[in-house]
């Protein structure tokens, strides 16, 4: 039995603590056995079917075999590097969403990873909760959302540099505010309930009695809708919120 097979077997059926139904298939290509084991445990524990490969060549073979919903690929791998794996997949028409992992965190490195065909980029070291959230987001993402910039009315968001502007005015956002606004911008003119936001932005598996969403929406609204500007973030009484696209 290979180390990779052993790692998969060790965590098979580990989802009982969170979800009882499979949530999708994830292919992890990571040569660091410690990091790989932690990632497999985290994703398996939240209901994902995870297979692990430790080299780029083995990972590419697994990707070409199909049956994968999301891939998590380390940039630096023995043999074929992670970016070459992704580029080869894209050249062969495989559109599986990919989260790139790397110890390189500069903007240029993120740009390189995304230009190679990655869909998201996570710098090491990272919190397992963030990796889980990004995998879940890629699992839900439609196939046509690989753009690195979002534009909704006067709002523009750069997903690589994590920056936001309204009519040229830059808006400084905290990470959670950025994620919340990205969620709203991907669903303009759509009423979003508090439950949806708690599940998809905060990754809650149960819905607590909390005003967490209202507090963050309030802070976000004050930054996005400056005095004298047309309000974009609207409250829908008794239901939730929406990002309104101006006529």
PDB file of N, CA, C and O in Angstrom, residues 167-220:
ATOM      1  N   UNK A 167     -16.929  53.520  -8.171  1.00  0.00           N
ATOM      2  CA  UNK A 167     -16.716  54.699  -9.022  1.00  0.00           C
ATOM      3  C   UNK A 167     -15.308  55.272  -8.839  1.00  0.00           C
ATOM      4  O   UNK A 167     -15.116  56.483  -8.754  1.00  0.00           O
ATOM      5  N   UNK A 168     -14.311  54.386  -8.722  1.00  0.00           N
ATOM      6  CA  UNK A 168     -12.928  54.825  -8.587  1.00  0.00           C
ATOM      7  C   UNK A 168     -12.484  55.071  -7.164  1.00  0.00           C
ATOM      8  O   UNK A 168     -11.295  55.220  -6.896  1.00  0.00           O
ATOM      9  N   UNK A 169     -13.421  55.143  -6.208  1.00  0.00           N
ATOM     10  CA  UNK A 169     -13.078  55.336  -4.792  1.00  0.00           C
ATOM     11  C   UNK A 169     -12.758  53.974  -4.181  1.00  0.00           C
ATOM     12  O   UNK A 169     -13.595  53.090  -4.147  1.00  0.00           O
ATOM     13  N   UNK A 170     -11.519  53.818  -3.692  1.00  0.00           N
ATOM     14  CA  UNK A 170     -11.158  52.524  -3.112  1.00  0.00           C
ATOM     15  C   UNK A 170     -11.803  52.348  -1.746  1.00  0.00           C
ATOM     16  O   UNK A 170     -11.836  53.278  -0.925  1.00  0.00           O
ATOM     17  N   UNK A 171     -12.288  51.143  -1.503  1.00  0.00           N
ATOM     18  CA  UNK A 171     -12.973  50.807  -0.255  1.00  0.00           C
ATOM     19  C   UNK A 171     -12.105  49.812   0.501  1.00  0.00           C
ATOM     20  O   UNK A 171     -11.793  48.732  -0.010  1.00  0.00           O
ATOM     21  N   UNK A 172     -11.692  50.184   1.694  1.00  0.00           N
ATOM     22  CA  UNK A 172     -10.870  49.299   2.520  1.00  0.00           C
ATOM     23  C   UNK A 172     -11.769  48.330   3.277  1.00  0.00           C
ATOM     24  O   UNK A 172     -12.628  48.750   4.069  1.00  0.00           O
ATOM     25  N   UNK A 173     -11.576  47.039   3.047  1.00  0.00           N
ATOM     26  CA  UNK A 173     -12.418  46.026   3.673  1.00  0.00           C
ATOM     27  C   UNK A 173     -11.584  45.029   4.462  1.00  0.00           C
ATOM     28  O   UNK A 173     -10.471  44.674   4.058  1.00  0.00           O
ATOM     29  N   UNK A 174     -12.139  44.564   5.563  1.00  0.00           N
ATOM     30  CA  UNK A 174     -11.549  43.463   6.302  1.00  0.00           C
ATOM     31  C   UNK A 174     -11.845  42.164   5.550  1.00  0.00           C
ATOM     32  O   UNK A 174     -12.751  42.117   4.708  1.00  0.00           O
ATOM     33  N   UNK A 175     -11.086  41.089   5.819  1.00  0.00           N
ATOM     34  CA  UNK A 175     -11.281  39.845   5.062  1.00  0.00           C
ATOM     35  C   UNK A 175     -12.716  39.334   5.046  1.00  0.00           C
ATOM     36  O   UNK A 175     -13.223  38.934   3.996  1.00  0.00           O
ATOM     37  N   UNK A 176     -13.397  39.356   6.191  1.00  0.00           N
ATOM     38  CA  UNK A 176     -14.784  38.869   6.217  1.00  0.00           C
ATOM     39  C   UNK A 176     -15.694  39.789   5.422  1.00  0.00           C
ATOM     40  O   UNK A 176     -16.614  39.328   4.728  1.00  0.00           O
ATOM     41  N   UNK A 177     -15.456  41.090   5.490  1.00  0.00           N
ATOM     42  CA  UNK A 177     -16.256  42.042   4.721  1.00  0.00           C
ATOM     43  C   UNK A 177     -16.039  41.818   3.226  1.00  0.00           C
ATOM     44  O   UNK A 177     -16.989  41.908   2.433  1.00  0.00           O
ATOM     45  N   UNK A 178     -14.808  41.541   2.846  1.00  0.00           N
ATOM     46  CA  UNK A 178     -14.506  41.279   1.437  1.00  0.00           C
ATOM     47  C   UNK A 178     -15.270  40.048   0.965  1.00  0.00           C
ATOM     48  O   UNK A 178     -15.892  40.049  -0.106  1.00  0.00           O
ATOM     49  N   UNK A 179     -15.229  38.981   1.772  1.00  0.00           N
ATOM     50  CA  UNK A 179     -15.916  37.747   1.395  1.00  0.00           C
ATOM     51  C   UNK A 179     -17.422  37.963   1.314  1.00  0.00           C
ATOM     52  O   UNK A 179     -18.097  37.439   0.424  1.00  0.00           O
ATOM     53  N   UNK A 180     -17.951  38.750   2.237  1.00  0.00           N
ATOM     54  CA  UNK A 180     -19.382  39.034   2.242  1.00  0.00           C
ATOM     55  C   UNK A 180     -19.778  39.827   1.003  1.00  0.00           C
ATOM     56  O   UNK A 180     -20.782  39.512   0.340  1.00  0.00           O
ATOM     57  N   UNK A 181     -18.995  40.846   0.663  1.00  0.00           N
ATOM     58  CA  UNK A 181     -19.320  41.641  -0.518  1.00  0.00           C
ATOM     59  C   UNK A 181     -19.158  40.813  -1.795  1.00  0.00           C
ATOM     60  O   UNK A 181     -19.969  40.940  -2.724  1.00  0.00           O
ATOM     61  N   UNK A 182     -18.147  39.961  -1.848  1.00  0.00           N
ATOM     62  CA  UNK A 182     -17.996  39.088  -3.020  1.00  0.00           C
ATOM     63  C   UNK A 182     -19.237  38.222  -3.194  1.00  0.00           C
ATOM     64  O   UNK A 182     -19.741  38.039  -4.316  1.00  0.00           O
ATOM     65  N   UNK A 183     -19.748  37.688  -2.103  1.00  0.00           N
ATOM     66  CA  UNK A 183     -20.949  36.853  -2.163  1.00  0.00           C
ATOM     67  C   UNK A 183     -22.130  37.654  -2.710  1.00  0.00           C
ATOM     68  O   UNK A 183     -22.897  37.174  -3.552  1.00  0.00           O
ATOM     69  N   UNK A 184     -22.274  38.901  -2.238  1.00  0.00           N
ATOM     70  CA  UNK A 184     -23.356  39.755  -2.715  1.00  0.00           C
ATOM     71  C   UNK A 184     -23.175  40.093  -4.193  1.00  0.00           C
ATOM     72  O   UNK A 184     -24.144  40.091  -4.977  1.00  0.00           O
ATOM     73  N   UNK A 185     -21.937  40.396  -4.594  1.00  0.00           N
ATOM     74  CA  UNK A 185     -21.684  40.801  -5.973  1.00  0.00           C
ATOM     75  C   UNK A 185     -21.885  39.657  -6.961  1.00  0.00           C
ATOM     76  O   UNK A 185     -22.177  39.895  -8.134  1.00  0.00           O
ATOM     77  N   UNK A 186     -21.717  38.441  -6.518  1.00  0.00           N
ATOM     78  CA  UNK A 186     -21.964  37.299  -7.394  1.00  0.00           C
ATOM     79  C   UNK A 186     -23.457  37.014  -7.548  1.00  0.00           C
ATOM     80  O   UNK A 186     -23.855  36.196  -8.390  1.00  0.00           O
ATOM     81  N   UNK A 187     -24.272  37.689  -6.734  1.00  0.00           N
ATOM     82  CA  UNK A 187     -25.725  37.457  -6.759  1.00  0.00           C
ATOM     83  C   UNK A 187     -26.479  38.784  -6.746  1.00  0.00           C
ATOM     84  O   UNK A 187     -27.327  39.023  -5.879  1.00  0.00           O
ATOM     85  N   UNK A 188     -26.206  39.685  -7.677  1.00  0.00           N
ATOM     86  CA  UNK A 188     -26.851  41.006  -7.660  1.00  0.00           C
ATOM     87  C   UNK A 188     -28.364  40.894  -7.855  1.00  0.00           C
ATOM     88  O   UNK A 188     -28.850  40.013  -8.582  1.00  0.00           O
ATOM     89  N   UNK A 189     -29.079  41.790  -7.180  1.00  0.00           N
ATOM     90  CA  UNK A 189     -30.543  41.850  -7.266  1.00  0.00           C
ATOM     91  C   UNK A 189     -31.207  40.551  -6.826  1.00  0.00           C
ATOM     92  O   UNK A 189     -32.330  40.251  -7.209  1.00  0.00           O
ATOM     93  N   UNK A 190     -30.517  39.773  -6.019  1.00  0.00           N
ATOM     94  CA  UNK A 190     -31.080  38.527  -5.492  1.00  0.00           C
ATOM     95  C   UNK A 190     -31.212  38.654  -3.975  1.00  0.00           C
ATOM     96  O   UNK A 190     -30.251  39.028  -3.303  1.00  0.00           O
ATOM     97  N   UNK A 191     -32.385  38.366  -3.453  1.00  0.00           N
ATOM     98  CA  UNK A 191     -32.587  38.428  -2.009  1.00  0.00           C
ATOM     99  C   UNK A 191     -31.850  37.264  -1.351  1.00  0.00           C
ATOM    100  O   UNK A 191     -32.052  36.104  -1.695  1.00  0.00           O
ATOM    101  N   UNK A 192     -30.970  37.609  -0.404  1.00  0.00           N
ATOM    102  CA  UNK A 192     -30.164  36.614   0.293  1.00  0.00           C
ATOM    103  C   UNK A 192     -30.575  36.590   1.756  1.00  0.00           C
ATOM    104  O   UNK A 192     -30.501  37.611   2.438  1.00  0.00           O
ATOM    105  N   UNK A 193     -30.997  35.440   2.225  1.00  0.00           N
ATOM    106  CA  UNK A 193     -31.455  35.336   3.608  1.00  0.00           C
ATOM    107  C   UNK A 193     -30.269  35.288   4.563  1.00  0.00           C
ATOM    108  O   UNK A 193     -29.131  34.983   4.170  1.00  0.00           O
ATOM    109  N   UNK A 194     -30.549  35.548   5.814  1.00  0.00           N
ATOM    110  CA  UNK A 194     -29.500  35.453   6.832  1.00  0.00           C
ATOM    111  C   UNK A 194     -28.958  34.031   6.914  1.00  0.00           C
ATOM    112  O   UNK A 194     -27.765  33.819   7.128  1.00  0.00           O
ATOM    113  N   UNK A 195     -29.825  33.051   6.755  1.00  0.00           N
ATOM    114  CA  UNK A 195     -29.386  31.655   6.799  1.00  0.00           C
ATOM    115  C   UNK A 195     -28.407  31.351   5.672  1.00  0.00           C
ATOM    116  O   UNK A 195     -27.389  30.675   5.878  1.00  0.00           O
ATOM    117  N   UNK A 196     -28.695  31.847   4.464  1.00  0.00           N
ATOM    118  CA  UNK A 196     -27.786  31.643   3.340  1.00  0.00           C
ATOM    119  C   UNK A 196     -26.420  32.243   3.634  1.00  0.00           C
ATOM    120  O   UNK A 196     -25.378  31.617   3.376  1.00  0.00           O
ATOM    121  N   UNK A 197     -26.411  33.450   4.177  1.00  0.00           N
ATOM    122  CA  UNK A 197     -25.143  34.121   4.452  1.00  0.00           C
ATOM    123  C   UNK A 197     -24.363  33.414   5.543  1.00  0.00           C
ATOM    124  O   UNK A 197     -23.142  33.253   5.456  1.00  0.00           O
ATOM    125  N   UNK A 198     -25.053  32.964   6.586  1.00  0.00           N
ATOM    126  CA  UNK A 198     -24.373  32.251   7.668  1.00  0.00           C
ATOM    127  C   UNK A 198     -23.779  30.934   7.164  1.00  0.00           C
ATOM    128  O   UNK A 198     -22.678  30.541   7.557  1.00  0.00           O
ATOM    129  N   UNK A 199     -24.493  30.249   6.291  1.00  0.00           N
ATOM    130  CA  UNK A 199     -24.005  28.971   5.779  1.00  0.00           C
ATOM    131  C   UNK A 199     -22.861  29.149   4.789  1.00  0.00           C
ATOM    132  O   UNK A 199     -21.862  28.422   4.835  1.00  0.00           O
ATOM    133  N   UNK A 200     -22.996  30.125   3.871  1.00  0.00           N
ATOM    134  CA  UNK A 200     -22.046  30.223   2.772  1.00  0.00           C
ATOM    135  C   UNK A 200     -20.865  31.153   3.039  1.00  0.00           C
ATOM    136  O   UNK A 200     -19.777  30.942   2.503  1.00  0.00           O
ATOM    137  N   UNK A 201     -21.063  32.191   3.848  1.00  0.00           N
ATOM    138  CA  UNK A 201     -19.974  33.124   4.138  1.00  0.00           C
ATOM    139  C   UNK A 201     -19.268  32.749   5.437  1.00  0.00           C
ATOM    140  O   UNK A 201     -18.036  32.809   5.520  1.00  0.00           O
ATOM    141  N   UNK A 202     -20.051  32.344   6.445  1.00  0.00           N
ATOM    142  CA  UNK A 202     -19.456  31.975   7.744  1.00  0.00           C
ATOM    143  C   UNK A 202     -19.253  30.476   7.885  1.00  0.00           C
ATOM    144  O   UNK A 202     -18.654  30.028   8.848  1.00  0.00           O
ATOM    145  N   UNK A 203     -19.763  29.700   6.947  1.00  0.00           N
ATOM    146  CA  UNK A 203     -19.602  28.249   6.944  1.00  0.00           C
ATOM    147  C   UNK A 203     -20.243  27.560   8.140  1.00  0.00           C
ATOM    148  O   UNK A 203     -19.773  26.510   8.592  1.00  0.00           O
ATOM    149  N   UNK A 204     -21.306  28.130   8.678  1.00  0.00           N
ATOM    150  CA  UNK A 204     -22.011  27.475   9.778  1.00  0.00           C
ATOM    151  C   UNK A 204     -22.789  26.279   9.254  1.00  0.00           C
ATOM    152  O   UNK A 204     -23.446  26.356   8.215  1.00  0.00           O
ATOM    153  N   UNK A 205     -22.735  25.184   9.996  1.00  0.00           N
ATOM    154  CA  UNK A 205     -23.503  23.993   9.643  1.00  0.00           C
ATOM    155  C   UNK A 205     -24.829  23.956  10.396  1.00  0.00           C
ATOM    156  O   UNK A 205     -25.619  23.047  10.232  1.00  0.00           O
ATOM    157  N   UNK A 206     -25.039  24.912  11.260  1.00  0.00           N
ATOM    158  CA  UNK A 206     -26.317  25.089  11.942  1.00  0.00           C
ATOM    159  C   UNK A 206     -26.552  26.586  11.992  1.00  0.00           C
ATOM    160  O   UNK A 206     -25.641  27.381  11.822  1.00  0.00           O
ATOM    161  N   UNK A 207     -27.779  26.983  12.192  1.00  0.00           N
ATOM    162  CA  UNK A 207     -28.109  28.400  12.161  1.00  0.00           C
ATOM    163  C   UNK A 207     -28.336  28.897  13.588  1.00  0.00           C
ATOM    164  O   UNK A 207     -29.389  28.644  14.194  1.00  0.00           O
ATOM    165  N   UNK A 208     -27.378  29.589  14.174  1.00  0.00           N
ATOM    166  CA  UNK A 208     -27.523  30.074  15.559  1.00  0.00           C
ATOM    167  C   UNK A 208     -28.401  31.321  15.609  1.00  0.00           C
ATOM    168  O   UNK A 208     -28.628  31.990  14.593  1.00  0.00           O
ATOM    169  N   UNK A 209     -28.878  31.614  16.777  1.00  0.00           N
ATOM    170  CA  UNK A 209     -29.614  32.856  16.991  1.00  0.00           C
ATOM    171  C   UNK A 209     -28.577  33.951  17.229  1.00  0.00           C
ATOM    172  O   UNK A 209     -27.983  34.034  18.304  1.00  0.00           O
ATOM    173  N   UNK A 210     -28.342  34.765  16.239  1.00  0.00           N
ATOM    174  CA  UNK A 210     -27.283  35.760  16.318  1.00  0.00           C
ATOM    175  C   UNK A 210     -27.590  36.919  15.387  1.00  0.00           C
ATOM    176  O   UNK A 210     -28.311  36.754  14.399  1.00  0.00           O
ATOM    177  N   UNK A 211     -27.039  38.080  15.720  1.00  0.00           N
ATOM    178  CA  UNK A 211     -27.167  39.245  14.846  1.00  0.00           C
ATOM    179  C   UNK A 211     -25.869  39.473  14.065  1.00  0.00           C
ATOM    180  O   UNK A 211     -25.610  40.576  13.590  1.00  0.00           O
ATOM    181  N   UNK A 212     -25.065  38.427  13.947  1.00  0.00           N
ATOM    182  CA  UNK A 212     -23.766  38.515  13.299  1.00  0.00           C
ATOM    183  C   UNK A 212     -23.876  39.083  11.885  1.00  0.00           C
ATOM    184  O   UNK A 212     -23.111  39.974  11.493  1.00  0.00           O
ATOM    185  N   UNK A 213     -24.824  38.584  11.114  1.00  0.00           N
ATOM    186  CA  UNK A 213     -24.981  39.045   9.738  1.00  0.00           C
ATOM    187  C   UNK A 213     -25.353  40.520   9.710  1.00  0.00           C
ATOM    188  O   UNK A 213     -24.775  41.314   8.950  1.00  0.00           O
ATOM    189  N   UNK A 214     -26.305  40.916  10.546  1.00  0.00           N
ATOM    190  CA  UNK A 214     -26.752  42.305  10.555  1.00  0.00           C
ATOM    191  C   UNK A 214     -25.617  43.262  10.919  1.00  0.00           C
ATOM    192  O   UNK A 214     -25.495  44.346  10.332  1.00  0.00           O
ATOM    193  N   UNK A 215     -24.794  42.860  11.879  1.00  0.00           N
ATOM    194  CA  UNK A 215     -23.670  43.699  12.297  1.00  0.00           C
ATOM    195  C   UNK A 215     -22.692  43.893  11.136  1.00  0.00           C
ATOM    196  O   UNK A 215     -22.254  45.011  10.839  1.00  0.00           O
ATOM    197  N   UNK A 216     -22.339  42.807  10.455  1.00  0.00           N
ATOM    198  CA  UNK A 216     -21.375  42.899   9.358  1.00  0.00           C
ATOM    199  C   UNK A 216     -21.967  43.621   8.150  1.00  0.00           C
ATOM    200  O   UNK A 216     -21.254  44.379   7.477  1.00  0.00           O
ATOM    201  N   UNK A 217     -23.242  43.380   7.885  1.00  0.00           N
ATOM    202  CA  UNK A 217     -23.880  44.106   6.781  1.00  0.00           C
ATOM    203  C   UNK A 217     -23.877  45.602   7.080  1.00  0.00           C
ATOM    204  O   UNK A 217     -23.620  46.436   6.192  1.00  0.00           O
ATOM    205  N   UNK A 218     -24.136  45.966   8.334  1.00  0.00           N
ATOM    206  CA  UNK A 218     -24.122  47.378   8.713  1.00  0.00           C
ATOM    207  C   UNK A 218     -22.764  48.014   8.485  1.00  0.00           C
ATOM    208  O   UNK A 218     -22.662  49.121   7.935  1.00  0.00           O
ATOM    209  N   UNK A 219     -21.701  47.324   8.889  1.00  0.00           N
ATOM    210  CA  UNK A 219     -20.347  47.842   8.690  1.00  0.00           C
ATOM    211  C   UNK A 219     -20.014  47.936   7.207  1.00  0.00           C
ATOM    212  O   UNK A 219     -19.415  48.914   6.745  1.00  0.00           O
ATOM    213  N   UNK A 220     -20.397  46.912   6.443  1.00  0.00           N
ATOM    214  CA  UNK A 220     -20.124  46.906   5.014  1.00  0.00           C
ATOM    215  C   UNK A 220     -20.885  48.021   4.313  1.00  0.00           C
ATOM    216  O   UNK A 220     -20.342  48.714   3.443  1.00  0.00           O
TER     217      UNK A 220
END
